[in-house]
Amino acid sequence: MRVEVLPVEKWAGTVAAEFEDRLGPGLRLCLATGATPIPVYSLLASDALASSTVFLLDEFGGLPPGHPGRCETMLRSALLDRVPAREFHFPVVDATDLEIECRRYRDLIDDGGLDLAVLGLGMNGHLGLNEPGSGAQQPTRVVELTPETRDGARRYGANPPPNWGLAMGLVEILAAREVWLLVTGPTKAEVLDGVVNGPVTEQLPASLLRGHPNAVIWADEEAGSLM
Ligand code: PGA
C-alpha cells in the first residue's frame, strides 16, 4: 500500500490532478460521498467524467428520494450535476426486493469490474458502509449501521439518521484494479494510524486495503500526523 501525506493546502489539488490523469475512455469508477472528497470533486473539469461510468459506493436506507442526506443526492450535488458522467449507477434502496436489488447492483459492477474505487475513511475504520466485522469476502448487501456511522449521517442532514443502508461489498471494492482512500483532518489521525500501522483486521475494514496490490492512501498532514 502506498501512503502519500500532503500539505493541507496542496491535498485537494494534488488528488484532483492525479484523478484527472487516470481518466480515459470507458473508465469504470466507484465514487464515495461524505465530506472528504468534496474539495477534490469541486476541482474537476466539467468534462472530466464524460466518458466514464460511475458507481455510487453506498446508500442510506429509509430516506425519501431526493433527500439531501441520501448519498445519491450528495454525489449529484457535489459532482455529477456539474460534471456529468457517461453513465451513473446507484443502488436503489426503495426497491421492493432488496435482495434482488443487491444482486442487480453486484452484477452490474462485476460486468467489467472497477478500474478505480475512491473511498473515504469512517471514524470507526469502515469502508463505505462495510462496518467493523465486515470480511473481505462479503458482497454487496443490506447492512445495519453502527452508532458512529449514524452520527456521520446526521452530519449530512439525515435526522433522525438511518439505521440501515445498502453497501457495495468489500469483495467488489477489493476487486477494483486500483483503490484510493482519501483521508483529511485531525479527527481521522488515530484511525488512520491504526489502518497503516495496526493489525490487518476485519474490525478495522480499511486495514484490509493493505492486502490490495494497488491501494493508495491520500492523506493530508493533519490526518497523517500520528503515523
Ligand atoms: P466523511 O465520511 O468523508 O464525511 O468523513 C467518510 C466515511 O464515513 O466513510
mmCIF file of C-alpha atoms and ligand atoms in Angstrom:
data_model
loop_
_atom_site.group_PDB
_atom_site.id
_atom_site.type_symbol
_atom_site.label_atom_id
_atom_site.label_comp_id
_atom_site.label_asym_id
_atom_site.label_seq_id
_atom_site.Cartn_x
_atom_site.Cartn_y
_atom_site.Cartn_z
ATOM 1 C CA MET A 1 0.000 0.000 0.000
ATOM 2 C CA ARG A 2 1.336 3.416 -0.935
ATOM 3 C CA VAL A 3 0.828 6.211 1.574
ATOM 4 C CA GLU A 4 1.017 9.827 0.403
ATOM 5 C CA VAL A 5 0.890 12.556 3.032
ATOM 6 C CA LEU A 6 0.419 16.016 1.554
ATOM 7 C CA PRO A 7 0.368 19.542 2.970
ATOM 8 C CA VAL A 8 -3.205 20.533 3.803
ATOM 9 C CA GLU A 9 -3.264 23.320 1.225
ATOM 10 C CA LYS A 10 -1.982 21.047 -1.569
ATOM 11 C CA TRP A 11 -4.090 17.992 -0.812
ATOM 12 C CA ALA A 12 -7.206 18.580 -2.936
ATOM 13 C CA GLY A 13 -5.302 19.974 -5.933
ATOM 14 C CA THR A 14 -2.854 17.071 -5.981
ATOM 15 C CA VAL A 15 -5.536 14.408 -5.669
ATOM 16 C CA ALA A 16 -7.733 16.074 -8.310
ATOM 17 C CA ALA A 17 -4.799 16.276 -10.749
ATOM 18 C CA GLU A 18 -3.899 12.599 -10.150
ATOM 19 C CA PHE A 19 -7.540 11.649 -10.618
ATOM 20 C CA GLU A 20 -7.816 13.500 -13.914
ATOM 21 C CA ASP A 21 -4.613 11.781 -15.054
ATOM 22 C CA ARG A 22 -6.261 8.387 -14.568
ATOM 23 C CA LEU A 23 -9.343 9.214 -16.601
ATOM 24 C CA GLY A 24 -9.645 7.669 -20.004
ATOM 25 C CA PRO A 25 -12.348 6.347 -22.308
ATOM 26 C CA GLY A 26 -14.595 3.786 -20.679
ATOM 27 C CA LEU A 27 -13.133 4.072 -17.179
ATOM 28 C CA ARG A 28 -15.303 2.425 -14.522
ATOM 29 C CA LEU A 29 -15.241 4.258 -11.213
ATOM 30 C CA CYS A 30 -16.681 3.771 -7.770
ATOM 31 C CA LEU A 31 -17.105 7.114 -6.034
ATOM 32 C CA ALA A 32 -17.766 7.896 -2.390
ATOM 33 C CA THR A 33 -19.783 10.728 -0.942
ATOM 34 C CA GLY A 34 -19.247 12.272 2.503
ATOM 35 C CA ALA A 35 -17.321 15.434 3.325
ATOM 36 C CA THR A 36 -13.793 14.263 2.444
ATOM 37 C CA PRO A 37 -13.882 14.068 -1.378
ATOM 38 C CA ILE A 38 -15.894 17.266 -1.927
ATOM 39 C CA PRO A 39 -12.847 19.588 -2.278
ATOM 40 C CA VAL A 40 -11.416 17.175 -4.869
ATOM 41 C CA TYR A 41 -14.689 16.877 -6.783
ATOM 42 C CA SER A 42 -15.053 20.663 -6.853
ATOM 43 C CA LEU A 43 -11.741 20.987 -8.754
ATOM 44 C CA LEU A 44 -12.565 18.570 -11.577
ATOM 45 C CA ALA A 45 -13.115 19.927 -15.076
ATOM 46 C CA SER A 46 -16.720 19.847 -16.228
ATOM 47 C CA ASP A 47 -15.984 17.227 -18.921
ATOM 48 C CA ALA A 48 -13.777 15.041 -16.684
ATOM 49 C CA LEU A 49 -16.261 12.151 -16.480
ATOM 50 C CA ALA A 50 -17.785 12.463 -19.934
ATOM 51 C CA SER A 51 -16.567 9.015 -20.983
ATOM 52 C CA SER A 52 -16.643 7.312 -17.561
ATOM 53 C CA THR A 53 -19.127 5.064 -15.810
ATOM 54 C CA VAL A 54 -19.700 5.950 -12.165
ATOM 55 C CA PHE A 55 -20.972 3.563 -9.484
ATOM 56 C CA LEU A 56 -22.134 5.038 -6.199
ATOM 57 C CA LEU A 57 -20.366 3.420 -3.240
ATOM 58 C CA ASP A 58 -23.343 3.115 -0.926
ATOM 59 C CA GLU A 59 -26.765 4.439 0.035
ATOM 60 C CA PHE A 60 -28.634 5.038 3.269
ATOM 61 C CA GLY A 61 -31.998 3.390 3.721
ATOM 62 C CA GLY A 62 -35.215 4.977 4.903
ATOM 63 C CA LEU A 63 -34.712 8.485 3.494
ATOM 64 C CA PRO A 64 -37.118 9.658 0.787
ATOM 65 C CA PRO A 65 -35.829 10.037 -2.799
ATOM 66 C CA GLY A 66 -34.099 13.395 -3.246
ATOM 67 C CA HIS A 67 -33.416 13.795 0.490
ATOM 68 C CA PRO A 68 -30.208 15.863 0.889
ATOM 69 C CA GLY A 69 -28.774 13.177 3.187
ATOM 70 C CA ARG A 70 -29.030 10.474 0.523
ATOM 71 C CA CYS A 71 -25.685 9.523 -0.986
ATOM 72 C CA GLU A 72 -27.133 9.734 -4.498
ATOM 73 C CA THR A 73 -28.285 13.317 -3.844
ATOM 74 C CA MET A 74 -24.912 14.206 -2.312
ATOM 75 C CA LEU A 75 -22.921 12.854 -5.255
ATOM 76 C CA ARG A 76 -25.163 14.634 -7.743
ATOM 77 C CA SER A 77 -24.886 17.983 -5.977
ATOM 78 C CA ALA A 78 -21.170 17.677 -5.120
ATOM 79 C CA LEU A 79 -20.148 16.434 -8.560
ATOM 80 C CA LEU A 80 -22.440 14.966 -11.188
ATOM 81 C CA ASP A 81 -24.765 17.939 -11.694
ATOM 82 C CA ARG A 82 -21.715 19.960 -12.785
ATOM 83 C CA VAL A 83 -19.524 17.112 -14.094
ATOM 84 C CA PRO A 84 -21.876 14.591 -15.726
ATOM 85 C CA ALA A 85 -20.750 11.016 -16.181
ATOM 86 C CA ARG A 86 -21.484 8.986 -19.308
ATOM 87 C CA GLU A 87 -23.344 6.531 -17.076
ATOM 88 C CA PHE A 88 -24.281 6.743 -13.403
ATOM 89 C CA HIS A 89 -25.392 3.688 -11.446
ATOM 90 C CA PHE A 90 -26.559 3.587 -7.861
ATOM 91 C CA PRO A 91 -28.198 1.101 -5.516
ATOM 92 C CA VAL A 92 -31.969 1.555 -5.381
ATOM 93 C CA VAL A 93 -32.804 1.362 -1.679
ATOM 94 C CA ASP A 94 -36.514 1.882 -2.451
ATOM 95 C CA ALA A 95 -36.671 -1.414 -4.364
ATOM 96 C CA THR A 96 -39.354 -3.757 -3.079
ATOM 97 C CA ASP A 97 -36.989 -6.739 -3.019
ATOM 98 C CA LEU A 98 -33.629 -5.620 -1.673
ATOM 99 C CA GLU A 99 -32.022 -9.000 -2.168
ATOM 100 C CA ILE A 100 -32.751 -8.815 -5.895
ATOM 101 C CA GLU A 101 -31.543 -5.209 -5.931
ATOM 102 C CA CYS A 102 -28.238 -6.151 -4.260
ATOM 103 C CA ARG A 103 -27.725 -8.868 -6.858
ATOM 104 C CA ARG A 104 -28.599 -6.474 -9.704
ATOM 105 C CA TYR A 105 -26.071 -3.903 -8.457
ATOM 106 C CA ARG A 106 -23.382 -6.501 -7.842
ATOM 107 C CA ASP A 107 -23.819 -7.993 -11.334
ATOM 108 C CA LEU A 108 -23.614 -4.529 -12.884
ATOM 109 C CA ILE A 109 -20.299 -3.894 -11.104
ATOM 110 C CA ASP A 110 -18.929 -7.349 -11.872
ATOM 111 C CA ASP A 111 -19.715 -6.950 -15.571
ATOM 112 C CA GLY A 112 -16.398 -5.215 -16.278
ATOM 113 C CA GLY A 113 -15.301 -4.591 -12.693
ATOM 114 C CA LEU A 114 -13.960 -1.309 -11.378
ATOM 115 C CA ASP A 115 -10.842 0.458 -12.582
ATOM 116 C CA LEU A 116 -10.641 2.806 -9.610
ATOM 117 C CA ALA A 117 -12.541 2.971 -6.327
ATOM 118 C CA VAL A 118 -12.332 6.304 -4.500
ATOM 119 C CA LEU A 119 -13.223 5.850 -0.842
ATOM 120 C CA GLY A 120 -13.398 7.808 2.391
ATOM 121 C CA LEU A 121 -12.454 6.534 5.845
ATOM 122 C CA GLY A 122 -15.053 6.218 8.594
ATOM 123 C CA MET A 123 -14.240 7.194 12.156
ATOM 124 C CA ASN A 124 -14.655 3.506 13.009
ATOM 125 C CA GLY A 125 -12.489 2.343 10.108
ATOM 126 C CA HIS A 126 -15.378 1.458 7.829
ATOM 127 C CA LEU A 127 -15.088 1.476 4.033
ATOM 128 C CA GLY A 128 -18.319 2.680 2.516
ATOM 129 C CA LEU A 129 -20.913 1.047 4.739
ATOM 130 C CA ASN A 130 -18.758 -2.008 5.390
ATOM 131 C CA GLU A 131 -18.735 -1.641 9.144
ATOM 132 C CA PRO A 132 -16.265 -3.249 11.591
ATOM 133 C CA GLY A 133 -16.644 -7.016 11.358
ATOM 134 C CA SER A 134 -17.102 -6.938 7.558
ATOM 135 C CA GLY A 135 -14.950 -9.529 5.841
ATOM 136 C CA ALA A 136 -13.117 -9.283 2.517
ATOM 137 C CA GLN A 137 -15.484 -11.863 1.035
ATOM 138 C CA GLN A 138 -18.691 -10.002 1.844
ATOM 139 C CA PRO A 139 -20.615 -8.925 -1.251
ATOM 140 C CA THR A 140 -22.937 -6.007 -1.875
ATOM 141 C CA ARG A 141 -25.703 -6.303 0.686
ATOM 142 C CA VAL A 142 -28.028 -4.626 3.154
ATOM 143 C CA VAL A 143 -26.215 -3.659 6.360
ATOM 144 C CA GLU A 144 -27.081 -2.349 9.793
ATOM 145 C CA LEU A 145 -25.312 0.904 10.686
ATOM 146 C CA THR A 146 -23.154 1.467 13.763
ATOM 147 C CA PRO A 147 -23.698 4.493 16.049
ATOM 148 C CA GLU A 148 -20.571 6.192 14.553
ATOM 149 C CA THR A 149 -21.931 5.862 11.029
ATOM 150 C CA ARG A 150 -25.366 7.086 12.129
ATOM 151 C CA ASP A 151 -23.629 10.152 13.604
ATOM 152 C CA GLY A 152 -21.947 10.679 10.245
ATOM 153 C CA ALA A 153 -25.340 10.557 8.508
ATOM 154 C CA ARG A 154 -26.606 13.192 10.943
ATOM 155 C CA ARG A 155 -23.790 15.491 9.763
ATOM 156 C CA TYR A 156 -25.144 15.096 6.235
ATOM 157 C CA GLY A 157 -28.595 16.280 7.320
ATOM 158 C CA ALA A 158 -30.292 12.920 7.908
ATOM 159 C CA ASN A 159 -32.135 13.470 11.170
ATOM 160 C CA PRO A 160 -33.185 11.078 12.571
ATOM 161 C CA PRO A 161 -30.320 9.160 10.986
ATOM 162 C CA PRO A 162 -30.909 5.930 9.075
ATOM 163 C CA ASN A 163 -30.195 2.634 10.802
ATOM 164 C CA TRP A 164 -29.527 0.617 7.661
ATOM 165 C CA GLY A 165 -28.029 1.012 4.236
ATOM 166 C CA LEU A 166 -27.048 -0.769 1.058
ATOM 167 C CA ALA A 167 -23.278 -1.273 0.894
ATOM 168 C CA MET A 168 -21.136 -2.081 -2.095
ATOM 169 C CA GLY A 169 -19.363 -5.147 -0.697
ATOM 170 C CA LEU A 170 -15.691 -5.440 0.154
ATOM 171 C CA VAL A 171 -15.444 -8.215 -2.399
ATOM 172 C CA GLU A 172 -16.412 -5.792 -5.197
ATOM 173 C CA ILE A 173 -14.327 -2.913 -3.761
ATOM 174 C CA LEU A 174 -11.190 -5.004 -3.234
ATOM 175 C CA ALA A 175 -11.500 -6.403 -6.770
ATOM 176 C CA ALA A 176 -11.019 -2.868 -8.169
ATOM 177 C CA ARG A 177 -7.803 -2.552 -10.124
ATOM 178 C CA GLU A 178 -6.855 0.470 -8.005
ATOM 179 C CA VAL A 179 -8.264 1.709 -4.698
ATOM 180 C CA TRP A 180 -7.781 5.169 -3.223
ATOM 181 C CA LEU A 181 -8.524 6.046 0.373
ATOM 182 C CA LEU A 182 -8.943 9.790 0.919
ATOM 183 C CA VAL A 183 -8.355 10.961 4.487
ATOM 184 C CA THR A 184 -8.230 14.504 5.826
ATOM 185 C CA GLY A 185 -8.362 16.358 9.116
ATOM 186 C CA PRO A 186 -7.075 15.775 12.640
ATOM 187 C CA THR A 187 -10.097 13.735 13.758
ATOM 188 C CA LYS A 188 -9.030 10.905 11.399
ATOM 189 C CA ALA A 189 -5.402 10.777 12.616
ATOM 190 C CA GLU A 190 -5.891 7.997 15.160
ATOM 191 C CA VAL A 191 -7.974 5.722 12.965
ATOM 192 C CA LEU A 192 -5.598 6.263 10.026
ATOM 193 C CA ASP A 193 -2.628 5.320 12.198
ATOM 194 C CA GLY A 194 -4.443 2.067 13.006
ATOM 195 C CA VAL A 195 -5.157 1.419 9.316
ATOM 196 C CA VAL A 196 -1.479 1.859 8.369
ATOM 197 C CA ASN A 197 0.378 0.542 11.418
ATOM 198 C CA GLY A 198 -2.051 -1.644 13.366
ATOM 199 C CA PRO A 199 -3.077 -5.222 12.687
ATOM 200 C CA VAL A 200 -4.888 -6.127 9.481
ATOM 201 C CA THR A 201 -8.282 -6.993 10.862
ATOM 202 C CA GLU A 202 -11.939 -7.102 9.895
ATOM 203 C CA GLN A 203 -12.525 -4.985 12.998
ATOM 204 C CA LEU A 204 -10.916 -2.139 11.020
ATOM 205 C CA PRO A 205 -12.119 -2.821 7.461
ATOM 206 C CA ALA A 206 -9.841 -0.167 5.897
ATOM 207 C CA SER A 207 -6.807 -2.146 7.110
ATOM 208 C CA LEU A 208 -7.806 -4.855 4.593
ATOM 209 C CA LEU A 209 -6.546 -2.495 1.882
ATOM 210 C CA ARG A 210 -3.039 -3.478 2.942
ATOM 211 C CA GLY A 211 -3.587 -6.750 1.112
ATOM 212 C CA HIS A 212 -4.573 -4.952 -2.108
ATOM 213 C CA PRO A 213 -1.896 -4.861 -4.818
ATOM 214 C CA ASN A 214 -2.631 -1.293 -5.864
ATOM 215 C CA ALA A 215 -4.000 0.759 -2.968
ATOM 216 C CA VAL A 216 -3.060 4.367 -2.280
ATOM 217 C CA ILE A 217 -3.847 6.423 0.802
ATOM 218 C CA TRP A 218 -4.073 10.128 0.067
ATOM 219 C CA ALA A 219 -3.853 11.824 3.465
ATOM 220 C CA ASP A 220 -3.310 15.407 4.421
ATOM 221 C CA GLU A 221 -0.738 16.248 7.101
ATOM 222 C CA GLU A 222 -3.414 16.592 9.760
ATOM 223 C CA ALA A 223 -4.788 13.090 9.165
ATOM 224 C CA GLY A 224 -1.249 11.724 8.792
ATOM 225 C CA SER A 225 0.103 13.339 11.961
ATOM 226 C CA LEU A 226 0.220 10.159 14.085
ATOM 227 C CA MET A 227 1.633 7.703 11.555
HETATM 228 P P1 PGA B 1 -16.550 11.763 5.761
HETATM 229 O O1 PGA B 1 -17.099 10.292 5.816
HETATM 230 O O2 PGA B 1 -15.806 11.918 4.472
HETATM 231 O O3 PGA B 1 -17.793 12.622 5.794
HETATM 232 O O4 PGA B 1 -15.669 11.969 6.953
HETATM 233 C C1 PGA B 1 -16.269 9.218 5.499
HETATM 234 C C2 PGA B 1 -16.950 7.933 5.856
HETATM 235 O O5 PGA B 1 -17.639 7.868 6.883
HETATM 236 O O6 PGA B 1 -16.774 6.955 5.127
#
